[in-house]
Tab-separated table of C-alpha atoms in Angstrom:
chain	number	residue	atom	x	y	z
A	121	MET	CA	0.000	0.000	0.000
A	122	ARG	CA	1.205	3.531	-0.754
A	123	ILE	CA	0.758	5.861	2.236
A	124	GLY	CA	1.056	9.630	1.990
A	125	TYR	CA	1.815	11.128	5.413
A	126	ILE	CA	1.111	14.879	5.363
A	127	SER	CA	2.799	16.489	8.359
A	128	SER	CA	2.443	20.001	9.745
A	129	SER	CA	5.740	19.529	11.606
A	130	ILE	CA	8.956	20.962	10.223
A	131	ILE	CA	11.294	18.150	9.138
A	132	PRO	CA	13.964	18.117	10.430
A	133	SER	CA	13.515	19.994	13.717
A	134	THR	CA	13.940	19.437	17.444
A	135	THR	CA	10.230	19.110	18.276
A	136	ALA	CA	8.707	15.990	19.801
A	137	ASN	CA	5.923	15.964	17.208
A	138	SER	CA	8.461	15.752	14.377
A	139	ILE	CA	10.057	12.740	16.089
A	140	GLN	CA	6.663	11.078	16.372
A	141	VAL	CA	5.950	11.666	12.682
A	142	MET	CA	9.291	10.221	11.574
A	143	LYS	CA	8.936	7.175	13.812
A	144	MET	CA	5.455	6.456	12.480
A	145	CYS	CA	6.665	6.751	8.888
A	146	GLN	CA	9.485	4.342	9.698
A	147	ALA	CA	6.999	1.876	11.184
A	148	PHE	CA	4.663	2.097	8.189
A	149	ALA	CA	7.648	1.412	5.917
A	150	GLU	CA	8.787	-1.547	8.035
A	151	LEU	CA	5.335	-3.066	7.576
A	152	GLY	CA	6.038	-3.215	3.850
A	153	ASN	CA	4.217	-0.062	2.758
A	154	GLU	CA	5.594	2.553	0.374
A	155	VAL	CA	5.682	5.756	2.414
A	156	ILE	CA	5.875	9.353	1.202
A	157	LEU	CA	6.249	12.018	3.904
A	158	ILE	CA	5.215	15.524	2.854
A	159	ALA	CA	6.264	18.279	5.262
A	160	PRO	CA	6.836	22.047	5.308
A	161	LYS	CA	10.282	23.146	4.145
A	162	LEU	CA	12.952	23.682	6.765
A	163	PHE	CA	13.155	27.140	8.315
A	164	LYS	CA	16.585	28.759	7.973
A	165	LYS	CA	16.891	29.253	11.731
A	166	ILE	CA	17.003	25.486	12.390
A	167	LYS	CA	20.588	24.316	12.020
A	168	ILE	CA	20.156	20.667	11.087
A	169	GLU	CA	21.588	19.347	7.859
A	170	PHE	CA	18.925	17.508	5.870
A	171	LYS	CA	21.497	14.891	4.874
A	172	ASP	CA	21.720	13.887	8.546
A	173	VAL	CA	17.955	13.634	9.080
A	174	TRP	CA	18.004	9.847	9.414
A	175	HIS	CA	20.643	9.895	12.152
A	176	HIS	CA	18.983	12.904	13.783
A	177	TYR	CA	15.803	10.886	14.344
A	178	GLY	CA	17.412	7.465	14.733
A	179	VAL	CA	15.441	6.205	11.731
A	180	THR	CA	16.804	3.127	9.959
A	181	SER	CA	14.100	2.417	7.352
A	182	ARG	CA	14.248	4.976	4.529
A	183	PHE	CA	11.240	6.502	2.804
A	184	GLU	CA	10.627	9.426	0.461
A	185	ILE	CA	10.527	12.891	2.024
A	186	LYS	CA	9.017	15.750	0.025
A	187	LEU	CA	9.437	19.277	1.428
A	188	ILE	CA	7.069	22.038	0.318
A	189	SER	CA	7.564	25.738	1.103
A	190	LYS	CA	4.842	27.711	2.853
A	191	GLN	CA	3.920	30.921	1.043
A	192	LYS	CA	3.985	34.146	3.056
A	193	PHE	CA	0.290	35.006	2.705
A	194	LEU	CA	-1.473	31.672	2.161
A	195	GLY	CA	0.822	29.721	4.504
A	196	THR	CA	-0.826	26.546	5.797
A	197	TYR	CA	-3.567	26.592	3.142
A	198	PHE	CA	-1.051	26.715	0.291
A	199	PHE	CA	0.980	23.902	1.861
A	200	THR	CA	-2.142	21.777	2.412
A	201	LEU	CA	-3.299	22.156	-1.185
A	202	CYS	CA	0.134	21.388	-2.629
A	203	ALA	CA	0.630	18.411	-0.325
A	204	ILE	CA	-2.704	16.810	-1.234
A	205	ILE	CA	-2.114	17.381	-4.944
A	206	TYR	CA	1.294	15.720	-4.599
A	207	THR	CA	-0.258	12.636	-2.960
A	208	CYS	CA	-2.758	12.469	-5.825
A	209	MET	CA	0.065	12.654	-8.366
A	210	CYS	CA	1.859	9.847	-6.502
A	211	LYS	CA	-1.363	7.813	-6.478
A	212	CYS	CA	-1.323	7.259	-2.714
A	213	ASP	CA	-3.902	4.757	-1.484
A	214	ILE	CA	-4.418	6.490	1.837
A	215	ILE	CA	-3.502	9.810	3.464
A	216	TYR	CA	-2.373	9.909	7.089
A	217	THR	CA	-2.205	13.209	8.988
A	218	ARG	CA	-2.361	14.915	12.367
A	219	SER	CA	-4.008	18.023	10.883
A	220	VAL	CA	-7.799	18.492	10.926
A	221	LEU	CA	-7.481	20.930	8.007
A	222	VAL	CA	-5.485	18.457	5.915
A	223	ALA	CA	-7.892	15.625	6.749
A	224	TYR	CA	-10.965	17.617	5.778
A	225	CYS	CA	-9.434	18.929	2.543
A	226	THR	CA	-8.328	15.400	1.647
A	227	THR	CA	-11.948	14.236	1.721
A	228	LEU	CA	-12.839	17.011	-0.735
A	229	PHE	CA	-10.421	15.336	-3.135
A	230	ARG	CA	-12.296	12.065	-2.467
A	231	LYS	CA	-9.196	10.467	-0.963
A	232	THR	CA	-9.282	8.069	2.013
A	233	VAL	CA	-7.798	9.622	5.149
A	234	ILE	CA	-6.792	8.627	8.679
A	235	LEU	CA	-6.642	11.472	11.201
A	236	GLU	CA	-4.509	11.206	14.343
A	237	LEU	CA	-5.466	13.619	17.128
A	238	HIS	CA	-3.173	14.719	19.958
A	239	SER	CA	-5.559	17.389	21.247
A	240	LEU	CA	-9.083	18.695	20.871
A	241	PRO	CA	-9.764	20.608	17.633
A	242	MET	CA	-8.691	24.173	18.421
A	243	GLY	CA	-9.391	27.714	17.232
A	244	ARG	CA	-12.329	29.015	15.212
A	245	ALA	CA	-12.159	26.774	12.169
A	246	GLU	CA	-11.020	23.361	13.430
A	247	PRO	CA	-14.154	22.384	15.426
A	248	HIS	CA	-16.359	23.178	12.413
A	249	LEU	CA	-14.067	21.333	9.988
A	250	PHE	CA	-13.932	18.377	12.359
A	251	ARG	CA	-17.711	18.101	12.511
A	252	MET	CA	-17.911	18.099	8.716
A	253	LEU	CA	-15.057	15.588	8.504
A	254	LEU	CA	-16.947	13.160	10.744
A	255	LYS	CA	-19.746	12.997	8.158
A	256	SER	CA	-17.456	12.055	5.284
A	257	HIS	CA	-17.377	8.530	3.852
A	258	PHE	CA	-13.704	9.097	3.039
A	259	LEU	CA	-12.734	9.277	6.718
A	260	LYS	CA	-11.402	5.801	7.417
A	261	ARG	CA	-10.403	6.231	11.054
A	262	ILE	CA	-9.580	8.622	13.871
A	263	ILE	CA	-6.653	7.759	16.139
A	264	VAL	CA	-6.613	9.422	19.569
A	265	ILE	CA	-3.655	9.141	21.929
A	266	THR	CA	-5.458	8.601	25.251
A	267	HIS	CA	-8.794	7.483	26.648
A	268	SER	CA	-8.954	10.875	28.369
A	269	LEU	CA	-8.866	12.623	24.988
A	270	LEU	CA	-11.514	10.254	23.637
A	271	LYS	CA	-13.790	11.115	26.560
A	272	LEU	CA	-13.358	14.841	25.914
A	273	LEU	CA	-14.088	14.358	22.205
A	274	THR	CA	-17.143	12.259	22.971
A	275	ASN	CA	-18.517	14.929	25.303
A	276	GLN	CA	-18.023	17.632	22.702
A	277	TYR	CA	-18.998	15.739	19.522
A	278	ALA	CA	-21.304	13.047	20.919
A	279	LEU	CA	-23.817	13.102	18.099
A	280	ALA	CA	-21.229	12.654	15.359
A	281	LEU	CA	-18.786	10.086	16.709
A	282	GLU	CA	-18.941	6.506	15.439
A	283	ASN	CA	-17.199	4.000	17.710
A	284	ASP	CA	-16.027	1.767	14.875
A	285	LYS	CA	-14.055	4.645	13.396
A	286	ILE	CA	-12.122	5.531	16.555
A	287	LYS	CA	-9.104	3.839	18.126
A	288	VAL	CA	-7.174	4.818	21.236
A	289	LEU	CA	-3.465	4.287	20.569
A	290	PRO	CA	-0.923	5.921	22.907
A	291	ASP	CA	2.398	7.168	21.611
A	292	GLY	CA	5.134	4.592	21.235
A	293	VAL	CA	8.812	3.769	21.406
A	294	ASP	CA	11.479	2.453	19.053
A	295	ILE	CA	12.256	-0.763	20.925
A	296	LYS	CA	15.260	-1.506	18.711
A	297	GLN	CA	17.052	1.593	19.969
A	298	PHE	CA	17.096	0.181	23.504
A	299	MET	CA	18.056	-3.403	22.708
A	300	ASN	CA	21.733	-2.557	22.241
A	301	ALA	CA	22.069	0.260	24.749
A	302	PRO	CA	25.456	0.258	26.554
A	303	GLU	CA	25.813	-0.921	30.138
A	304	GLN	CA	25.620	1.722	32.839
A	305	LYS	CA	29.380	1.941	33.494
A	306	THR	CA	30.148	2.254	29.797
A	307	ALA	CA	27.490	4.933	29.333
A	308	ARG	CA	28.812	6.947	32.278
A	309	ARG	CA	32.369	6.782	30.969
A	310	TYR	CA	31.199	7.957	27.543
A	311	LEU	CA	29.320	10.893	29.093
A	312	LYS	CA	32.274	11.607	31.430
A	313	LEU	CA	30.143	11.402	34.546
A	314	ASN	CA	32.422	11.539	37.570
A	315	THR	CA	30.137	9.758	40.001
A	316	SER	CA	31.362	7.996	43.124
A	317	ILE	CA	30.446	4.399	43.926
A	318	GLY	CA	26.853	4.173	45.096
A	319	GLU	CA	25.971	7.699	43.966
A	320	SER	CA	22.561	7.750	42.275
A	321	VAL	CA	22.068	9.410	38.897
A	322	VAL	CA	18.619	10.874	38.185
A	323	CYS	CA	17.711	11.802	34.603
A	324	TYR	CA	15.088	13.966	32.907
A	325	THR	CA	14.743	14.168	29.115
A	326	GLY	CA	12.638	16.568	27.074
A	327	HIS	CA	11.876	20.245	26.717
A	328	LEU	CA	12.307	22.642	29.635
A	329	TYR	CA	9.098	24.623	29.243
A	330	GLU	CA	7.097	25.795	32.246
A	331	GLY	CA	5.073	23.009	33.814
A	332	ARG	CA	7.581	20.265	32.968
A	333	GLY	CA	8.786	20.318	36.585
A	334	ILE	CA	12.298	21.684	36.032
A	335	ASP	CA	11.907	23.962	39.046
A	336	LEU	CA	10.958	20.909	41.108
A	337	ILE	CA	14.025	19.025	39.838
A	338	LEU	CA	16.311	21.901	40.843
A	339	GLU	CA	14.756	22.001	44.305
A	340	LEU	CA	15.211	18.222	44.655
A	341	ALA	CA	18.848	18.551	43.596
A	342	LYS	CA	19.343	21.247	46.231
A	343	ARG	CA	17.876	18.958	48.896
A	344	LEU	CA	19.727	15.853	47.694
A	345	PRO	CA	23.343	16.912	47.033
A	346	GLN	CA	24.458	13.264	47.162
A	347	MET	CA	22.650	12.603	43.852
A	348	THR	CA	23.569	13.735	40.337
A	349	PHE	CA	20.764	15.102	38.139
A	350	LEU	CA	21.001	14.998	34.340
A	351	ILE	CA	18.732	17.269	32.302
A	352	VAL	CA	18.781	16.302	28.627
A	353	GLY	CA	16.999	18.533	26.124
A	354	GLY	CA	15.720	22.074	25.839
A	355	ASN	CA	16.467	25.082	23.665
A	356	THR	CA	19.226	27.581	24.353
A	357	GLY	CA	16.951	30.186	25.923
A	358	ASP	CA	15.362	27.788	28.395
A	359	ILE	CA	18.701	26.242	29.348
A	360	THR	CA	20.160	29.701	30.024
A	361	LYS	CA	17.166	30.570	32.200
A	362	TRP	CA	17.400	27.453	34.346
A	363	ARG	CA	21.201	27.562	34.576
A	364	LEU	CA	20.964	31.096	35.944
A	365	ILE	CA	18.651	29.832	38.700
A	366	GLN	CA	21.060	26.951	39.296
A	367	VAL	CA	23.944	29.374	39.820
A	368	GLN	CA	21.897	31.712	42.003
A	369	GLU	CA	20.815	28.818	44.220
A	370	LYS	CA	24.355	27.329	44.252
A	371	ILE	CA	23.161	23.937	43.022
A	372	ASN	CA	26.247	22.024	41.898
A	373	ASN	CA	24.846	18.558	41.165
A	374	VAL	CA	22.780	19.308	38.034
A	375	ILE	CA	24.210	18.855	34.523
A	376	PHE	CA	22.431	20.396	31.513
A	377	PHE	CA	23.286	18.510	28.320
A	378	GLY	CA	21.030	20.458	25.963
A	379	PHE	CA	19.358	18.967	22.912
A	380	VAL	CA	20.650	15.577	21.702
A	381	PRO	CA	19.417	13.539	18.709
A	382	ASN	CA	16.711	11.029	19.552
A	383	ALA	CA	19.087	8.196	18.643
A	384	MET	CA	21.283	9.222	21.622
A	385	ILE	CA	18.540	9.110	24.272
A	386	PRO	CA	19.156	5.419	25.234
A	387	LEU	CA	22.746	6.323	26.171
A	388	TYR	CA	21.648	8.915	28.736
A	389	LEU	CA	18.930	6.686	30.173
A	390	SER	CA	21.370	3.802	30.435
A	391	ALA	CA	23.775	5.966	32.454
A	392	SER	CA	21.037	6.678	35.013
A	393	ASP	CA	19.516	4.874	37.986
A	394	ILE	CA	16.234	6.755	38.205
A	395	LEU	CA	14.187	8.523	35.515
A	396	ILE	CA	12.003	11.419	36.534
A	397	MET	CA	8.881	12.865	34.901
A	398	PRO	CA	7.480	15.658	37.139
A	399	TYR	CA	4.663	17.058	34.979
A	400	GLN	CA	2.554	19.787	36.570
A	401	GLU	CA	-1.112	20.633	35.974
A	402	LYS	CA	-0.368	23.528	33.636
A	403	ILE	CA	2.150	22.669	30.960
A	404	SER	CA	3.772	24.896	28.364
A	405	ILE	CA	4.206	23.536	24.871
A	406	SER	CA	5.879	25.113	21.850
A	407	GLY	CA	2.713	27.088	21.143
A	408	GLY	CA	2.212	28.402	24.688
A	409	ILE	CA	0.421	27.386	27.913
A	410	SER	CA	-1.949	24.458	27.554
A	411	ASP	CA	-3.992	22.037	29.632
A	412	VAL	CA	-2.385	19.236	27.624
A	413	TYR	CA	-1.834	17.381	30.932
A	414	ARG	CA	-5.482	16.289	30.621
A	415	TRP	CA	-4.887	14.187	27.495
A	416	MET	CA	-1.139	13.907	26.742
A	417	SER	CA	0.779	10.729	25.924
A	418	PRO	CA	4.459	11.681	26.377
A	419	MET	CA	6.954	9.822	24.197
A	420	LYS	CA	9.532	10.112	26.983
A	421	MET	CA	7.341	7.874	29.156
A	422	PHE	CA	7.627	4.978	26.718
A	423	GLU	CA	11.356	5.575	26.233
A	424	TYR	CA	11.779	5.525	29.999
A	425	MET	CA	9.850	2.255	30.178
A	426	ALA	CA	11.870	0.623	27.393
A	427	SER	CA	15.129	1.497	29.176
A	428	GLY	CA	14.206	-0.759	32.094
A	429	LYS	CA	15.049	1.915	34.685
A	430	LEU	CA	12.916	2.963	37.653
A	431	ILE	CA	10.463	5.731	36.759
A	432	ILE	CA	9.239	8.346	39.217
A	433	ALA	CA	6.378	10.340	37.684
A	434	SER	CA	3.601	12.738	38.583
A	435	ASP	CA	0.423	11.026	39.713
A	436	ILE	CA	-2.025	12.531	37.232
A	437	PRO	CA	-4.962	10.624	35.688
A	438	VAL	CA	-3.762	10.552	32.086
A	439	LEU	CA	-0.386	9.010	33.013
A	440	ARG	CA	-2.207	6.314	34.981
A	441	GLU	CA	-3.531	4.976	31.677
A	442	ILE	CA	-0.012	3.536	31.280
A	443	LEU	CA	1.772	3.804	34.635
A	444	ASN	CA	0.764	2.314	37.978
A	445	GLU	CA	2.318	1.069	41.202
A	446	THR	CA	3.646	-2.087	39.493
A	447	ASN	CA	5.858	-0.254	36.984
A	448	ALA	CA	6.585	3.160	38.541
A	449	ILE	CA	6.523	5.322	41.646
A	450	LEU	CA	3.810	7.990	41.376
A	451	CYS	CA	3.963	11.256	43.307
A	452	PRO	CA	1.552	14.153	43.831
A	453	PRO	CA	2.798	16.747	41.290
A	454	LYS	CA	3.457	19.578	43.760
A	455	ASP	CA	4.405	17.642	46.918
A	456	ILE	CA	8.163	18.224	47.015
A	457	ASP	CA	8.554	16.268	50.270
A	458	PHE	CA	6.875	13.211	48.695
A	459	TRP	CA	9.198	13.454	45.684
A	460	GLN	CA	12.218	13.713	47.954
A	461	ARG	CA	11.211	10.661	50.016
A	462	SER	CA	10.519	8.688	46.844
A	463	LEU	CA	13.964	9.469	45.439
A	464	GLU	CA	15.642	8.576	48.727
A	465	VAL	CA	13.797	5.247	48.924
A	466	ALA	CA	14.568	4.440	45.293
A	467	ALA	CA	18.254	5.289	45.748
A	468	ARG	CA	18.566	2.936	48.724
A	469	ASP	CA	16.514	0.019	47.377
A	470	SER	CA	18.186	-1.595	44.356
A	471	GLN	CA	15.673	-4.453	44.403
A	472	LEU	CA	12.789	-2.000	44.083
A	473	ARG	CA	14.519	-0.293	41.168
A	474	GLU	CA	15.077	-3.620	39.437
A	475	LYS	CA	11.534	-4.875	40.070
A	476	LEU	CA	9.702	-1.774	38.809
A	477	GLY	CA	12.153	-1.200	35.969
A	478	LYS	CA	11.787	-4.773	34.739
A	479	LYS	CA	7.990	-4.533	34.750
A	480	ALA	CA	8.111	-1.196	32.912
A	481	ARG	CA	10.338	-2.713	30.207
A	482	GLU	CA	7.939	-5.652	29.814
A	483	ASP	CA	4.984	-3.274	29.504
A	484	ALA	CA	6.827	-1.168	26.913
A	485	GLN	CA	6.925	-4.031	24.412
A	486	LYS	CA	3.278	-3.586	23.446
A	487	TYR	CA	3.838	0.117	22.744
A	488	SER	CA	6.329	-0.246	19.895
A	489	TRP	CA	5.895	2.081	16.919
A	490	LEU	CA	5.635	-0.990	14.712
A	491	ASN	CA	2.706	-2.389	16.668
A	492	ARG	CA	1.078	1.036	16.778
A	493	ALA	CA	1.360	1.492	12.992
A	494	ARG	CA	-0.125	-1.953	12.394
A	495	LEU	CA	-3.133	-1.166	14.591
A	496	CYS	CA	-3.633	2.204	12.869
A	497	LEU	CA	-4.120	0.488	9.521
A	498	MET	CA	-6.233	-2.478	10.712
């Protein structure tokens, strides 16, 4: 089957949504499909060489990538039209997208489409387009990332939703990337971590926006000077902001590594003992403040699970769709004392770390990108 994936994400870039798009395209290709990814052309300000895009995303299965420029005045509409026309020229059997606008316009061309939703339809136009899309015979399926998001959609669009067209499929993980991860000692030597014997290493990966719990991590590091905290990810501005606070508070046991390619993430997780995910109830994303905590499905969660390391995460309902007391330690988001006690217990109890980490790795197997792509098309 020939699949045309029309992405709104810039390829290549440092955003999590661009990683998700590339991983899904890889999975579709590994299933034996011919995949064509159509994405907006790279902005000049992003300094990633297109020739390195495969390494940048840790993608091993190649597929065609077509980049289309956005025009100054028509912008998204021009890109959408050109992208759909290109899939028609390539005679794609099905269009896959995360854009409500692209999905609706695809049906106007009488092309079969699968829409993947990571949030409620937003703005003035999207809710209206979504309602019209639901009535189209060319809509094959809607993929939503959490049961929480499905519930919100059902409440808002109850009269239009058809259960046989909707699947709940959380984000996934590239299991292969973690199968050959280096041992902890090797990873620490590579990263030049000068840790003493028995010293626990705690790691966070991802962006450093407000609501991701970076302030909580810095406070924990201040309280637990015997531990080393690794913060992997973030843009230059956010890193500068948090480093300034680190200096002002005289916190010496936090290392900011900045952005690293997705293919390198297993190395940092392997070097760690504990992986931390302190989401708060108001989370900033690239577009601004959002209540995404109500329906999110963080890719880092599945990467953490696949690493086989102990996870300590915020106890919020949407994360409990995947995490529980058998595969993680869950803490009230704002209770710094609870987080501190949890880290201290985890640092002392190697058997607990092994038990919960092993169960998390077992659970991660069913969330591979390959399995997710297969279920999307079934």
